[in-house]
Amino acid sequence: MNNLFSLHSFIVVVLSLAAGLLYAWLLYGRPENLSLRYRLLLAAFRTTAIAIIGSLLFLPPYRTLRYDLEKPLIVLVQDNSGSVTQYPSAGFDSTKYAKDFRALATRLAEKYMVEVVHFNDKTGAGFDFKSAGAATDAATMAAGLSDRLMNRNVGAIVLATDGIFNRGGNPQYQLSQLRAPVYTIALGNPVIRRDIAISDVLANDITYLDNVFTVEVSLDAYKTAGETFRLAVSERNQELDSKTIQIKKDEEHQRIVLKIRAVKPGIHKYTVSLPHLANEVTTKNNSHSFFVEVIDSRQKILLASAMPHPDLTAIRQSLEANKHYEVKLALADDLEGLNPADYSLILLYQLPAQPSAGKGFLEKVKKSTVPVWHFAGAQTDLAALNSLQTIVRFSSGGASLQETYPYLAPAGTSFQLDPVKAAKLKNFDALQFPSVNLQVAGQAVPVLYRRNGREETGVPMLFFAMEQNRKKGFFIGEGLWRWRLTEAREDESAPLFNELIQKSAQYLSIKDDKRKLRVTVSKPGFDESEHVTFSANLYDDSYKPIADADISLQVKNDKGRRYNFAFAPSAGQYQLDAGTFPLGDYTFQASAVYKSKKYAFIGRFFVSSTQLEYRQAIADHQLLNSISSQSGGKLFQPADLAQIFDEIEKNPEIKTISYENLRYEEPVGIKTIFFIILLLLSAEWLLRKRNGAV
């Protein structure tokens, strides 16, 4: 390759020189008012200039080798979270420490490159000794340094912290990626002092009304051996549950489970608390607040019939096995006084019936928008049922009853049964139904089909459909009580029958969100250092997403202060990061205007104090020593900052590194040659002008 480039370069130079000679001969080959001596001199100038220009244009890049020196980079990292100054060691002078830390940085900068970083729950550049951070996330800080300085000559890291890392975990792995010694400065107080603290609380963000949910509390106790405390959970100063805690050792950690019954829908703020002790190092870690959203999933279901039937008992028992269903059974004359709008689902068992019953009630059902589940059997007035709905049409047939067996519809619909349980269908007894034909209009969701003996008819037995945006269900046949009895004989329970009835009721009664503007906040409660984020969706009258609307949001706290924001479109949704908020109870209202139509949505969230910096009062100097020793560094006390410079200076691994920089450059970029060409052409022009040839 080098020989080829040498040959190429030789040819380029020769051709460029030939071009220069040709150009010079054309200019000065003929006799002019110039002597031969001047013509030869001018030709030499022109030949040389043209040869150089041609060579610059066509010669390949040439290789250069340079050596770059990089001084060691010393990174000074200061923890300015709240725990650093909240629990100082005896004799610690924060003003003197800040002065000494700055002096260390100045002294190091005389010999090394220095970068100063501070961190709490966020990371920033420069000095900051305010110690106002609400959390300590050393892992994220260290990961940021590792990503940014991976290929730099990092000589050492000086980490000043108390070792209390309450967010993100231990930064040891991330720091090890930089392959530099870590010199730690042990801040805080490692002495165990009298304290009881709630270090963590675990609970679900969402629960359902009337559920009893558990709250797991982590408790730390120091210097309290032999004492007894009462741990309680309350809401608005009303105690909901409590336990007595007995401490047996000077240093003890326990996990206690408390129970709360969700008695009211909405977002609830609960507080777990411990009593205040005499001579306790701090009482700020004796309580912890958390938030749970209670959802009312209870459904009121009306089971209506003209007369008693064993099927009614079987259906009712299956529904009531789900504590979220409240079932009312109404017969004959009791129906007329009922309002369909009071229920989430109405089961019409063989209604309309022969003889007729509850005509007025059925008319109200027809006019309402409540989902309906029709059960058709031998006592059903099929002609009246045809007029009550438009999905199924029963044609005339024989008066005899026909026995039909169930079989499962193929998979692929929105309604699915457990396939293991569904295998029991083959053991179920036959249902009875008049020998008539039926036709289903529109799109249906089949669950069970009818089987006559061994013949699979493809005629639905249980299916669902929509009628003018209203859910309807149909079960064709009576004798369901036999199915429940069959399962009860086999295993003393009715898992398939219960699942069939409960899932069908859930499918029909679940409420679709019909609001055109919907806004969700990422969770009901936030810490004061967390960003509150929202997402929004806007739909037109056909419930198709609208992607180009302007959606605004106003947040209001419990003191009346308002904050205004605007959503930004993002991947079919609207997103908003509202940042952090002060402590308090907040409501929000989203507003949108699209094609002269106005939309609104109202919601709520809480912001509480994290108190993370108060949950642990004991500095973890053992962890700092481990970080230093495993990286080849050393642990120092705040009073010994001057020694860190000496330790770094005598470390032979912390040295300036020389990097070999191999580059290829174009000859046309050489400035010296440019000036030579300019000098040649200028000299040629001056000689010609002096001799009157210009």
XYZ file of C-alpha atoms in Angstrom:
694
model
C 0.000 0.000 0.000
C 2.839 2.412 0.864
C 4.652 1.545 -2.425
C 1.465 2.226 -4.322
C 1.073 5.589 -2.616
C 4.744 6.404 -3.332
C 4.301 5.598 -7.011
C 1.078 7.575 -7.069
C 2.785 10.545 -5.423
C 5.725 10.393 -7.865
C 3.368 10.386 -10.843
C 1.366 13.308 -9.409
C 4.531 15.377 -8.853
C 5.884 14.616 -12.333
C 2.599 15.454 -14.034
C 2.191 18.617 -11.956
C 5.753 19.689 -12.864
C 5.043 18.968 -16.533
C 1.854 21.022 -16.332
C 3.820 23.868 -14.756
C 6.495 23.716 -17.500
C 3.836 23.690 -20.210
C 2.027 26.642 -18.672
C 5.319 28.566 -18.265
C 6.353 27.837 -21.921
C 2.997 29.110 -23.164
C 3.490 32.343 -21.192
C 7.159 32.983 -21.671
C 8.315 30.777 -24.568
C 7.820 33.518 -27.169
C 10.123 36.562 -27.270
C 8.637 39.539 -25.487
C 9.976 42.813 -24.166
C 11.773 40.736 -21.554
C 15.327 39.539 -21.617
C 16.004 35.821 -21.645
C 17.243 35.998 -18.068
C 13.929 37.501 -16.817
C 11.854 35.114 -18.922
C 13.640 32.087 -17.413
C 13.213 33.485 -13.885
C 9.511 34.190 -14.378
C 9.018 30.754 -15.969
C 10.681 29.157 -12.948
C 8.289 31.025 -10.604
C 5.233 30.004 -12.609
C 6.398 26.376 -13.065
C 7.061 25.980 -9.356
C 3.692 27.536 -8.347
C 1.685 25.395 -10.790
C 3.567 22.233 -9.799
C 2.878 22.899 -6.105
C -0.830 23.652 -6.719
C -1.268 20.500 -8.829
C 0.468 18.369 -6.225
C -1.683 19.767 -3.404
C -4.845 18.964 -5.331
C -3.990 15.367 -6.247
C -1.557 14.064 -3.636
C -3.106 11.604 -1.107
C -3.418 12.511 2.611
C -0.237 12.218 4.617
C 0.140 10.671 8.062
C 1.078 12.722 11.147
C 1.797 11.461 14.656
C 1.346 13.708 17.677
C 1.479 13.090 21.411
C -1.221 14.676 23.624
C -0.733 14.931 27.382
C -3.701 14.635 29.774
C -3.327 15.452 33.437
C -5.132 13.252 35.988
C -8.696 14.353 36.723
C -9.609 14.520 40.418
C -13.386 14.481 41.007
C -14.572 16.024 44.272
C -18.066 14.820 45.219
C -20.001 16.436 48.086
C -23.169 14.947 49.608
C -25.489 17.866 50.413
C -28.540 15.873 51.528
C -30.338 16.722 54.754
C -28.946 13.859 56.837
C -25.358 15.178 56.587
C -25.980 18.136 58.900
C -29.056 16.718 60.652
C -26.947 14.239 62.620
C -23.358 15.664 62.769
C -20.553 14.067 64.735
C -19.318 15.660 67.947
C -17.180 18.736 67.303
C -18.088 18.992 63.610
C -17.859 22.603 62.336
C -19.726 22.891 59.047
C -18.263 26.342 58.248
C -14.673 25.181 58.756
C -15.356 21.995 56.807
C -16.675 23.948 53.785
C -13.611 26.211 53.887
C -11.223 23.237 54.084
C -13.016 21.443 51.235
C -12.676 24.489 48.971
C -9.012 24.817 49.973
C -8.428 21.171 49.018
C -9.964 21.791 45.591
C -7.751 24.867 45.068
C -4.603 23.008 46.049
C -5.411 20.029 43.825
C -6.121 22.356 40.866
C -2.504 23.564 40.949
C -1.279 20.135 39.876
C -4.277 18.252 38.491
C -7.496 18.817 36.591
C -10.338 19.154 39.113
C -14.097 18.719 38.763
C -16.477 19.466 41.651
C -19.892 17.756 41.930
C -22.595 17.851 44.602
C -25.537 15.469 44.931
C -28.660 14.643 46.905
C -31.664 13.254 45.023
C -30.226 15.126 42.011
C -26.701 15.805 40.812
C -25.241 19.249 40.119
C -21.903 20.884 39.342
C -19.907 23.054 41.734
C -19.874 23.532 45.489
C -23.093 23.380 47.515
C -22.990 22.910 51.288
C -26.630 23.819 52.067
C -27.571 20.186 52.890
C -31.152 20.748 51.789
C -31.681 17.622 49.665
C -34.744 15.497 50.449
C -33.045 12.186 49.548
C -29.606 10.711 48.810
C -29.191 9.023 45.423
C -25.489 8.233 45.160
C -25.980 5.435 42.620
C -27.444 7.756 39.979
C -24.683 10.300 40.639
C -21.997 7.613 40.259
C -23.625 6.209 37.112
C -23.591 9.701 35.587
C -19.886 10.098 36.360
C -19.156 6.667 34.919
C -20.966 7.414 31.664
C -19.402 10.852 31.266
C -15.824 10.112 32.336
C -15.407 6.531 31.153
C -12.548 7.303 28.708
C -10.935 10.081 30.724
C -7.771 9.916 32.843
C -9.629 9.845 36.167
C -6.934 9.893 38.848
C -9.091 9.757 41.960
C -12.545 10.399 43.368
C -12.964 12.210 46.665
C -16.407 11.322 48.054
C -17.683 13.247 51.089
C -20.838 11.615 52.485
C -22.377 9.954 55.539
C -23.049 6.659 53.733
C -26.835 6.922 54.153
C -28.017 6.132 50.622
C -31.816 5.990 50.806
C -32.536 6.036 47.087
C -30.860 4.102 44.271
C -28.740 1.833 46.498
C -24.998 1.400 46.979
C -22.890 3.312 44.386
C -19.885 0.977 44.744
C -20.380 -0.843 41.439
C -20.865 2.334 39.391
C -17.777 3.934 40.962
C -15.694 0.843 40.206
C -16.330 1.349 36.476
C -14.041 4.397 36.568
C -11.122 2.265 37.845
C -9.885 5.004 40.136
C -9.233 5.040 43.900
C -12.065 6.496 45.965
C -11.008 8.592 48.960
C -14.039 8.909 51.236
C -14.647 11.641 53.815
C -16.730 10.251 56.692
C -19.459 12.780 57.456
C -22.314 12.280 59.905
C -22.360 10.456 63.224
C -21.849 6.650 63.365
C -22.642 6.421 67.085
C -25.815 4.472 67.898
C -28.180 6.717 69.834
C -31.623 6.252 71.328
C -34.216 6.219 68.550
C -37.234 4.405 67.161
C -37.910 4.903 63.482
C -40.326 3.836 60.754
C -37.859 3.025 57.987
C -40.338 1.863 55.333
C -44.037 1.294 54.661
C -45.365 -1.050 51.979
C -48.983 -0.915 50.786
C -50.847 -1.208 47.493
C -51.595 2.039 45.669
C -55.104 0.793 44.796
C -57.642 -1.311 46.665
C -61.358 -1.976 46.417
C -64.211 -0.841 48.584
C -64.899 -3.107 51.601
C -61.586 -4.905 51.110
C -59.313 -5.370 54.106
C -55.807 -4.575 52.882
C -52.508 -4.983 54.706
C -49.829 -2.400 55.481
C -46.323 -3.725 56.152
C -44.274 -1.437 58.392
C -40.493 -1.740 58.852
C -39.440 -0.550 62.308
C -35.904 0.147 63.597
C -35.215 0.507 67.328
C -31.935 1.564 68.971
C -31.060 1.767 72.678
C -34.631 0.864 73.666
C -34.226 -2.721 74.947
C -36.994 -3.816 77.292
C -39.407 -1.070 76.262
C -42.874 -1.446 74.746
C -44.409 0.809 72.099
C -47.705 1.115 70.305
C -47.658 1.290 66.516
C -50.865 2.702 65.017
C -52.270 3.587 61.619
C -54.835 6.377 61.371
C -56.728 8.587 58.961
C -57.624 12.149 59.937
C -56.687 11.411 63.572
C -59.019 8.391 63.675
C -57.154 5.218 64.608
C -57.870 2.270 62.297
C -55.536 -0.424 63.643
C -52.671 -0.766 66.113
C -50.199 -3.260 67.552
C -48.067 -3.335 70.674
C -44.367 -3.740 69.929
C -41.920 -5.125 72.488
C -38.205 -4.432 71.972
C -35.793 -7.042 73.325
C -32.370 -5.866 72.064
C -30.473 -2.580 71.880
C -30.526 -2.769 68.099
C -33.612 -4.418 66.649
C -35.426 -4.474 63.299
C -39.008 -5.683 62.980
C -41.685 -5.965 60.293
C -45.224 -5.395 61.529
C -48.420 -5.949 59.549
C -51.412 -3.678 60.133
C -54.829 -4.052 58.525
C -57.210 -1.404 57.186
C -60.728 -1.805 55.850
C -61.522 0.358 52.832
C -64.872 1.889 53.764
C -65.132 4.868 51.398
C -64.208 5.400 47.737
C -61.576 7.987 46.800
C -57.960 8.817 47.554
C -57.098 8.324 51.222
C -54.114 9.566 53.189
C -53.115 7.197 55.986
C -50.442 7.818 58.650
C -48.445 5.185 60.511
C -47.048 6.563 63.779
C -44.997 5.711 66.859
C -44.949 7.566 70.210
C -42.225 10.137 70.966
C -39.584 8.930 73.409
C -37.674 10.906 75.982
C -34.115 11.741 74.864
C -34.794 10.432 71.364
C -32.282 11.677 68.779
C -35.127 12.738 66.466
C -38.882 12.328 66.276
C -39.167 13.153 62.580
C -38.883 9.459 61.698
C -41.691 8.421 64.076
C -44.430 8.798 61.469
C -44.919 8.049 57.793
C -47.820 8.945 55.495
C -48.893 6.979 52.441
C -51.760 7.112 49.937
C -54.237 4.501 48.742
C -56.948 4.928 46.137
C -60.131 3.066 47.071
C -62.234 2.059 44.077
C -65.917 1.235 44.409
C -66.249 -1.903 42.326
C -69.490 -3.090 43.924
C -72.260 -3.795 41.488
C -75.960 -3.815 42.373
C -77.587 -6.625 40.404
C -81.337 -7.207 40.067
C -82.491 -10.776 39.508
C -86.081 -10.469 38.252
C -88.560 -13.275 37.573
C -92.279 -13.901 37.427
C -92.176 -16.894 39.770
C -89.744 -18.913 41.924
C -87.434 -21.390 40.193
C -84.411 -23.486 41.301
C -82.315 -21.712 38.679
C -82.798 -18.429 40.550
C -81.183 -19.884 43.680
C -78.250 -21.283 41.689
C -77.645 -17.965 39.898
C -77.993 -15.927 43.085
C -75.581 -18.126 45.066
C -72.959 -17.848 42.321
C -73.244 -14.076 42.149
C -73.150 -13.623 45.913
C -69.943 -15.664 46.059
C -68.319 -12.473 44.775
C -68.392 -9.928 47.591
C -68.423 -7.082 45.074
C -71.905 -8.060 43.906
C -75.018 -7.013 45.804
C -77.912 -9.138 44.495
C -81.621 -8.367 44.877
C -84.225 -10.980 43.930
C -87.633 -9.579 42.917
C -90.687 -11.623 41.859
C -93.965 -10.769 40.128
C -95.731 -7.803 41.740
C -92.539 -6.614 43.488
C -91.160 -5.599 40.106
C -93.454 -2.652 39.485
C -92.001 -0.500 42.256
C -88.381 -0.917 41.111
C -86.314 1.628 39.186
C -83.944 -0.015 36.658
C -81.524 2.935 36.941
C -80.715 1.853 40.520
C -78.873 -1.226 39.264
C -75.702 -1.951 37.341
C -77.147 -5.080 35.723
C -80.629 -6.577 35.365
C -81.140 -10.323 34.924
C -84.555 -11.090 33.414
C -85.194 -14.739 34.154
C -87.880 -15.992 31.750
C -89.339 -12.512 31.443
C -91.605 -11.672 29.647
C -93.404 -14.715 31.019
C -96.584 -16.665 30.408
C -98.865 -15.563 31.993
C -97.674 -11.976 31.697
C -96.139 -10.306 34.748
C -94.346 -7.028 35.387
C -95.345 -5.336 32.119
C -94.784 -1.853 33.513
C -91.386 -2.831 34.842
C -90.351 -4.344 31.496
C -91.312 -1.130 29.714
C -89.035 0.813 32.072
C -86.247 -1.693 31.413
C -86.698 -1.268 27.656
C -86.381 2.524 27.930
C -83.378 2.448 30.281
C -79.699 2.090 29.361
C -78.871 -0.501 32.035
C -77.262 -3.709 30.673
C -79.693 -6.653 30.577
C -79.101 -10.405 30.697
C -82.061 -12.387 29.294
C -82.641 -15.984 30.399
C -85.107 -17.718 28.058
C -86.841 -20.966 29.047
C -90.051 -22.931 28.851
C -92.114 -20.203 30.596
C -90.794 -17.338 28.424
C -93.258 -15.450 26.196
C -91.039 -15.574 23.096
C -93.248 -13.232 21.060
C -93.088 -10.603 23.806
C -89.339 -11.161 24.088
C -89.013 -10.444 20.363
C -90.635 -7.049 20.874
C -88.537 -6.265 23.975
C -85.223 -6.380 22.075
C -83.891 -6.467 18.507
C -80.932 -8.849 18.760
C -82.616 -12.281 18.827
C -85.642 -13.403 16.841
C -87.496 -16.564 17.886
C -89.576 -18.181 15.135
C -92.582 -20.410 15.681
C -92.036 -24.115 16.191
C -93.293 -27.054 18.104
C -94.593 -26.773 21.650
C -92.450 -29.662 22.893
C -89.314 -29.121 24.966
C -85.952 -30.001 23.523
C -82.897 -31.104 25.509
C -79.657 -29.347 24.542
C -76.128 -29.734 25.876
C -73.422 -27.037 26.026
C -70.067 -26.958 24.292
C -67.454 -24.231 24.381
C -67.212 -21.654 21.606
C -63.832 -21.506 19.813
C -61.159 -19.234 21.303
C -60.574 -15.785 19.879
C -63.445 -13.770 21.353
C -63.203 -11.107 24.059
C -64.793 -13.501 26.576
C -62.716 -16.498 27.656
C -63.215 -19.223 30.261
C -60.463 -21.139 32.017
C -59.823 -24.045 29.573
C -59.128 -26.499 32.446
C -62.444 -25.722 34.106
C -64.263 -25.569 30.744
C -63.360 -29.222 30.129
C -66.076 -30.103 32.690
C -68.795 -28.905 30.322
C -69.037 -32.370 28.818
C -70.278 -33.667 32.202
C -73.099 -31.116 32.514
C -76.722 -32.188 32.212
C -78.931 -31.069 29.347
C -80.964 -27.858 29.513
C -84.552 -27.621 28.278
C -85.943 -25.155 25.779
C -88.972 -25.056 23.431
C -88.274 -26.514 20.017
C -88.110 -23.227 18.103
C -85.618 -21.599 15.763
C -83.659 -18.482 16.643
C -81.735 -15.949 14.592
C -79.112 -13.552 15.945
C -78.859 -10.158 14.262
C -75.579 -8.257 14.214
C -72.239 -9.117 15.757
C -72.376 -11.444 18.762
C -69.772 -12.729 21.226
C -70.524 -16.445 21.695
C -69.482 -18.279 24.860
C -71.407 -21.557 24.643
C -73.058 -23.331 21.729
C -75.962 -25.828 21.716
C -75.336 -29.513 21.093
C -78.232 -31.857 20.251
C -76.961 -35.268 21.285
C -73.646 -35.575 19.457
C -74.540 -32.963 16.854
C -72.792 -29.633 17.362
C -75.308 -27.186 15.918
C -73.324 -23.918 15.976
C -76.426 -22.276 17.481
C -75.482 -20.086 20.470
C -76.657 -20.963 23.959
C -74.843 -18.170 25.845
C -73.755 -15.039 23.975
C -73.471 -11.249 24.253
C -74.215 -8.413 21.850
C -74.634 -4.632 21.669
C -77.983 -2.940 21.122
C -77.718 0.837 20.560
C -74.553 1.106 22.716
C -76.195 -1.041 25.387
C -74.820 -4.413 26.442
C -77.164 -7.386 26.258
C -76.654 -11.010 27.263
C -78.722 -14.115 26.366
C -78.866 -17.563 27.936
C -81.113 -19.989 26.069
C -82.362 -22.860 28.244
C -83.475 -23.654 31.765
C -82.197 -26.153 34.321
C -79.020 -24.361 35.359
C -79.436 -25.636 38.881
C -78.461 -29.119 37.580
C -75.082 -27.756 36.449
C -74.319 -26.398 39.894
C -75.482 -29.647 41.483
C -73.270 -31.698 39.131
C -70.150 -29.818 40.227
C -71.174 -29.943 43.870
C -71.445 -33.752 43.698
C -67.963 -34.024 42.206
C -65.849 -31.695 44.351
C -68.180 -29.926 46.796
C -67.807 -26.643 44.902
C -68.917 -25.116 41.625
C -65.829 -23.455 40.074
C -66.951 -23.549 36.427
C -70.562 -22.576 37.077
C -69.495 -19.736 39.373
C -66.932 -18.524 36.846
C -69.489 -18.681 34.041
C -72.106 -16.648 35.920
C -69.676 -14.178 37.567
C -67.624 -13.490 34.435
C -70.791 -12.980 32.412
C -72.115 -10.520 34.991
C -68.764 -8.724 35.033
C -68.621 -8.582 31.226
C -72.082 -7.013 31.077
C -71.909 -4.702 34.084
C -68.433 -3.248 33.672
C -68.784 0.445 33.007
C -67.184 1.940 29.929
C -65.707 5.375 30.472
C -67.843 7.602 28.236
C -66.030 10.830 29.033
C -64.513 12.485 25.972
C -61.643 14.035 27.979
C -59.801 11.692 30.321
C -56.825 12.676 32.462
C -54.794 10.351 34.664
C -52.158 11.275 37.227
C -49.347 8.722 37.529
C -50.277 7.863 41.147
C -52.454 9.294 43.934
C -49.649 10.484 46.216
C -46.177 11.923 45.626
C -43.127 12.752 47.672
C -42.093 16.392 47.698
C -39.049 15.578 45.547
C -40.986 13.588 42.909
C -42.223 14.994 39.607
C -46.002 14.908 39.184
C -46.833 13.605 35.700
C -50.146 13.551 33.847
C -51.423 11.904 30.683
C -54.592 12.863 28.816
C -56.765 11.522 25.998
C -59.414 13.409 24.034
C -62.034 11.667 21.872
C -64.599 12.877 19.360
C -68.255 11.801 19.288
C -67.271 8.505 17.645
C -64.610 7.955 20.340
C -61.775 8.322 17.895
C -58.642 9.921 19.405
C -58.082 13.629 18.722
C -54.373 14.385 18.396
C -54.282 18.126 17.629
C -56.303 19.742 20.413
C -55.073 22.261 22.993
C -55.475 20.860 26.513
C -54.710 23.017 29.539
C -54.443 22.039 33.190
C -54.930 24.108 36.321
C -53.690 22.725 39.640
C -54.957 24.250 42.882
C -53.629 23.561 46.389
C -55.548 23.587 49.665
C -54.488 27.210 50.252
C -55.983 28.451 47.003
C -52.764 28.883 45.007
C -53.103 28.011 41.334
C -50.577 26.573 38.847
C -51.289 26.613 35.103
C -49.890 24.159 32.563
C -50.432 22.966 28.993
C -50.238 19.397 27.702
C -47.909 18.435 24.859
C -49.007 15.868 22.215
C -46.976 12.635 22.351
C -47.583 9.386 20.417
C -51.370 9.686 20.271
C -51.646 10.964 23.849
C -51.028 14.222 25.657
C -48.271 14.292 28.269
C -47.351 16.747 31.005
C -44.524 16.771 33.523
C -45.628 19.393 36.028
C -42.459 19.119 38.115
C -42.459 19.098 41.905
C -45.015 20.658 44.258
C -44.882 21.786 47.891
C -46.586 19.706 50.563
C -50.359 19.753 50.404
C -53.660 18.475 49.050
C -54.204 19.363 45.372
C -57.110 19.320 42.953
C -56.734 19.715 39.216
C -59.034 20.601 36.336
C -58.190 19.884 32.718
C -59.932 21.858 29.961
C -60.025 21.391 26.205
C -61.747 23.119 23.319
C -62.121 21.336 19.977
C -64.353 22.528 17.127
C -66.222 24.886 19.460
C -66.952 22.083 21.958
C -65.692 22.362 25.517
C -64.489 19.427 27.613
C -63.444 19.222 31.267
C -62.032 16.720 33.735
C -61.497 17.054 37.513
C -59.116 15.043 39.689
C -57.051 15.073 42.870
C -53.606 14.155 44.240
C -51.504 14.604 47.397
C -47.921 15.673 48.035
C -46.343 14.614 51.324
C -42.959 14.936 52.987
C -40.562 12.118 52.137
C -38.749 12.259 55.488
C -36.193 9.909 53.918
C -33.315 11.871 55.419
C -34.677 11.346 58.917
C -35.433 7.627 58.768
C -31.820 6.636 59.475
C -29.818 8.627 62.009
C -26.669 6.462 62.045
C -23.969 7.222 59.481
C -22.650 4.140 57.690
C -18.882 4.672 57.867
C -18.306 0.940 57.479
C -19.756 1.133 53.970
C -17.512 4.107 53.148
C -14.463 2.211 54.349
C -15.455 -0.728 52.135
C -15.809 1.535 49.087
C -12.363 3.049 49.714
C -10.477 -0.142 50.512
C -11.846 -2.072 47.522
C -10.916 0.734 45.118
C -7.427 1.339 46.515
C -8.384 4.527 48.340
C -8.606 5.485 51.993
C -11.126 6.784 54.540
C -10.548 10.252 56.061
C -12.240 12.264 58.794
C -13.471 15.825 58.043
C -10.625 17.280 60.126
C -7.996 15.576 57.937
C -8.816 16.993 54.493
C -5.270 18.331 54.009
C -3.936 14.769 54.123
C -5.947 13.802 51.055
C -3.685 15.904 48.810
C -0.591 14.170 50.176
C -2.190 10.751 49.693
C -3.083 11.522 46.070
C 0.311 13.049 45.344
C 2.252 9.991 46.494
C 0.032 7.534 44.604
C 2.180 6.391 41.633
C -0.912 5.354 39.632
C -2.160 8.947 39.517
C -0.038 10.405 36.723
C -0.188 12.300 33.458
C -0.937 10.098 30.477
C 0.464 10.606 26.973
C -1.905 9.710 24.150
C -0.525 8.875 20.692
C -2.622 10.735 18.150
C -2.262 9.351 14.623
C -3.981 11.504 12.000
C -4.212 11.751 8.229
C -4.274 15.268 6.844
C -4.738 16.739 3.368
C -1.698 18.516 1.905
C -3.937 21.373 0.801
C -4.340 22.308 4.467
C -0.643 23.141 4.984
C -0.522 26.902 5.530
C 3.236 27.226 4.840
C 2.814 25.962 1.300
C -0.007 28.460 0.752
C 2.295 31.334 1.621
C 5.063 29.914 -0.657
C 2.603 29.846 -3.571
C 1.503 33.383 -2.733
C 5.144 34.516 -2.554
C 6.009 32.939 -5.938
C 3.025 34.425 -7.738
C 3.550 37.829 -6.103
C 7.251 37.859 -7.082
C 6.331 36.947 -10.645
C 3.790 39.755 -10.853
C 6.193 42.347 -9.427
C 8.977 41.422 -11.901
C 6.587 41.623 -14.839
C 5.222 44.970 -13.684
C 8.739 46.354 -13.164
C 9.679 45.364 -16.698
C 6.455 46.669 -18.225
C 4.991 43.261 -19.058
C 1.758 43.888 -17.127
